[in-house]
Amino acid sequence: MDHCPPEYRGYSVMRRHVVVLARFAALHIDASQAAAKRGISDARVTLRDAIAAEVIESAILAWQREDARLQALRREVRLVEDALHGRRFVRRI
């Protein structure tokens, strides 16, 4: 629930059914990651007339960091979803 928008707390189905919550979280993270990737690809074109080049590069770096954070978070949510569906985690060395 911590990785979902606060509005999701208002839906009783998510508080009562963790499988639904996990699916909503996964889709929210996927959409956030898509937005970060779009920000990275569009930044130089859409921001070039508004801010200095070094600020654009800083923004791109922030989006790249956010993308990496979201990628790790998505993996965590995938593991939770798998467990909720009865799939077993097999450690790979």
XYZ file of C-alpha atoms in Angstrom:
93
model
C 0.000 0.000 0.000
C 2.930 2.327 0.628
C 3.848 2.364 -3.062
C 0.368 3.226 -4.308
C -1.310 6.628 -4.501
C -2.929 7.575 -1.168
C -6.351 7.572 -2.834
C -6.129 3.785 -3.109
C -6.638 3.574 0.666
C -10.233 4.633 0.085
C -11.077 1.430 -1.790
C -12.158 -1.272 0.625
C -11.492 -3.991 -1.967
C -7.771 -3.227 -1.760
C -7.756 -3.290 2.023
C -9.594 -6.612 2.073
C -7.972 -8.415 -0.846
C -4.205 -8.231 -0.992
C -4.158 -9.852 -4.452
C -6.117 -6.891 -5.827
C -3.832 -4.453 -4.021
C -0.750 -6.138 -5.478
C -2.203 -5.947 -9.002
C -3.054 -2.244 -8.596
C 0.456 -1.606 -7.246
C 2.049 -3.427 -10.176
C 0.063 -1.452 -12.737
C 0.760 1.839 -10.957
C 4.491 1.113 -10.914
C 4.419 0.084 -14.593
C 2.733 3.382 -15.508
C 5.200 5.383 -13.409
C 8.099 3.620 -15.072
C 6.654 4.348 -18.524
C 6.355 8.016 -17.545
C 9.985 8.097 -16.394
C 11.146 6.547 -19.658
C 9.117 9.081 -21.627
C 10.580 11.892 -19.540
C 14.070 10.673 -20.367
C 13.378 10.444 -24.085
C 11.505 13.759 -24.387
C 13.459 15.987 -21.993
C 15.958 17.536 -24.382
C 13.295 18.450 -26.931
C 10.491 19.572 -24.632
C 12.603 21.497 -22.127
C 15.339 23.038 -24.295
C 13.564 26.392 -24.700
C 12.620 26.655 -21.035
C 15.727 25.796 -19.007
C 19.504 25.553 -19.272
C 21.126 22.433 -20.715
C 22.730 21.480 -17.389
C 19.308 21.563 -15.708
C 17.937 19.291 -18.419
C 20.803 16.860 -17.842
C 20.069 16.924 -14.103
C 16.415 16.185 -14.829
C 17.383 13.273 -17.073
C 19.632 11.903 -14.341
C 16.750 12.149 -11.857
C 14.459 10.277 -14.258
C 17.116 7.601 -14.768
C 17.441 7.137 -11.012
C 13.675 6.982 -10.663
C 13.487 4.413 -13.459
C 16.067 2.246 -11.672
C 14.189 2.569 -8.368
C 10.918 1.639 -10.045
C 12.527 -1.335 -11.784
C 13.657 -2.731 -8.425
C 10.273 -2.002 -6.869
C 8.475 -3.728 -9.744
C 10.569 -6.847 -9.176
C 9.601 -6.803 -5.488
C 5.909 -6.477 -6.321
C 6.222 -9.277 -8.895
C 7.628 -11.563 -6.193
C 4.702 -10.693 -3.909
C 2.218 -11.324 -6.717
C 3.866 -14.657 -7.478
C 3.675 -15.681 -3.817
C 0.016 -14.659 -3.601
C -0.707 -16.889 -6.588
C 1.062 -19.827 -4.945
C 4.249 -19.716 -6.980
C 7.400 -20.650 -5.129
C 10.582 -18.599 -5.132
C 13.661 -20.600 -6.068
C 16.917 -18.979 -5.059
C 19.522 -18.798 -7.795
C 23.134 -18.667 -6.786
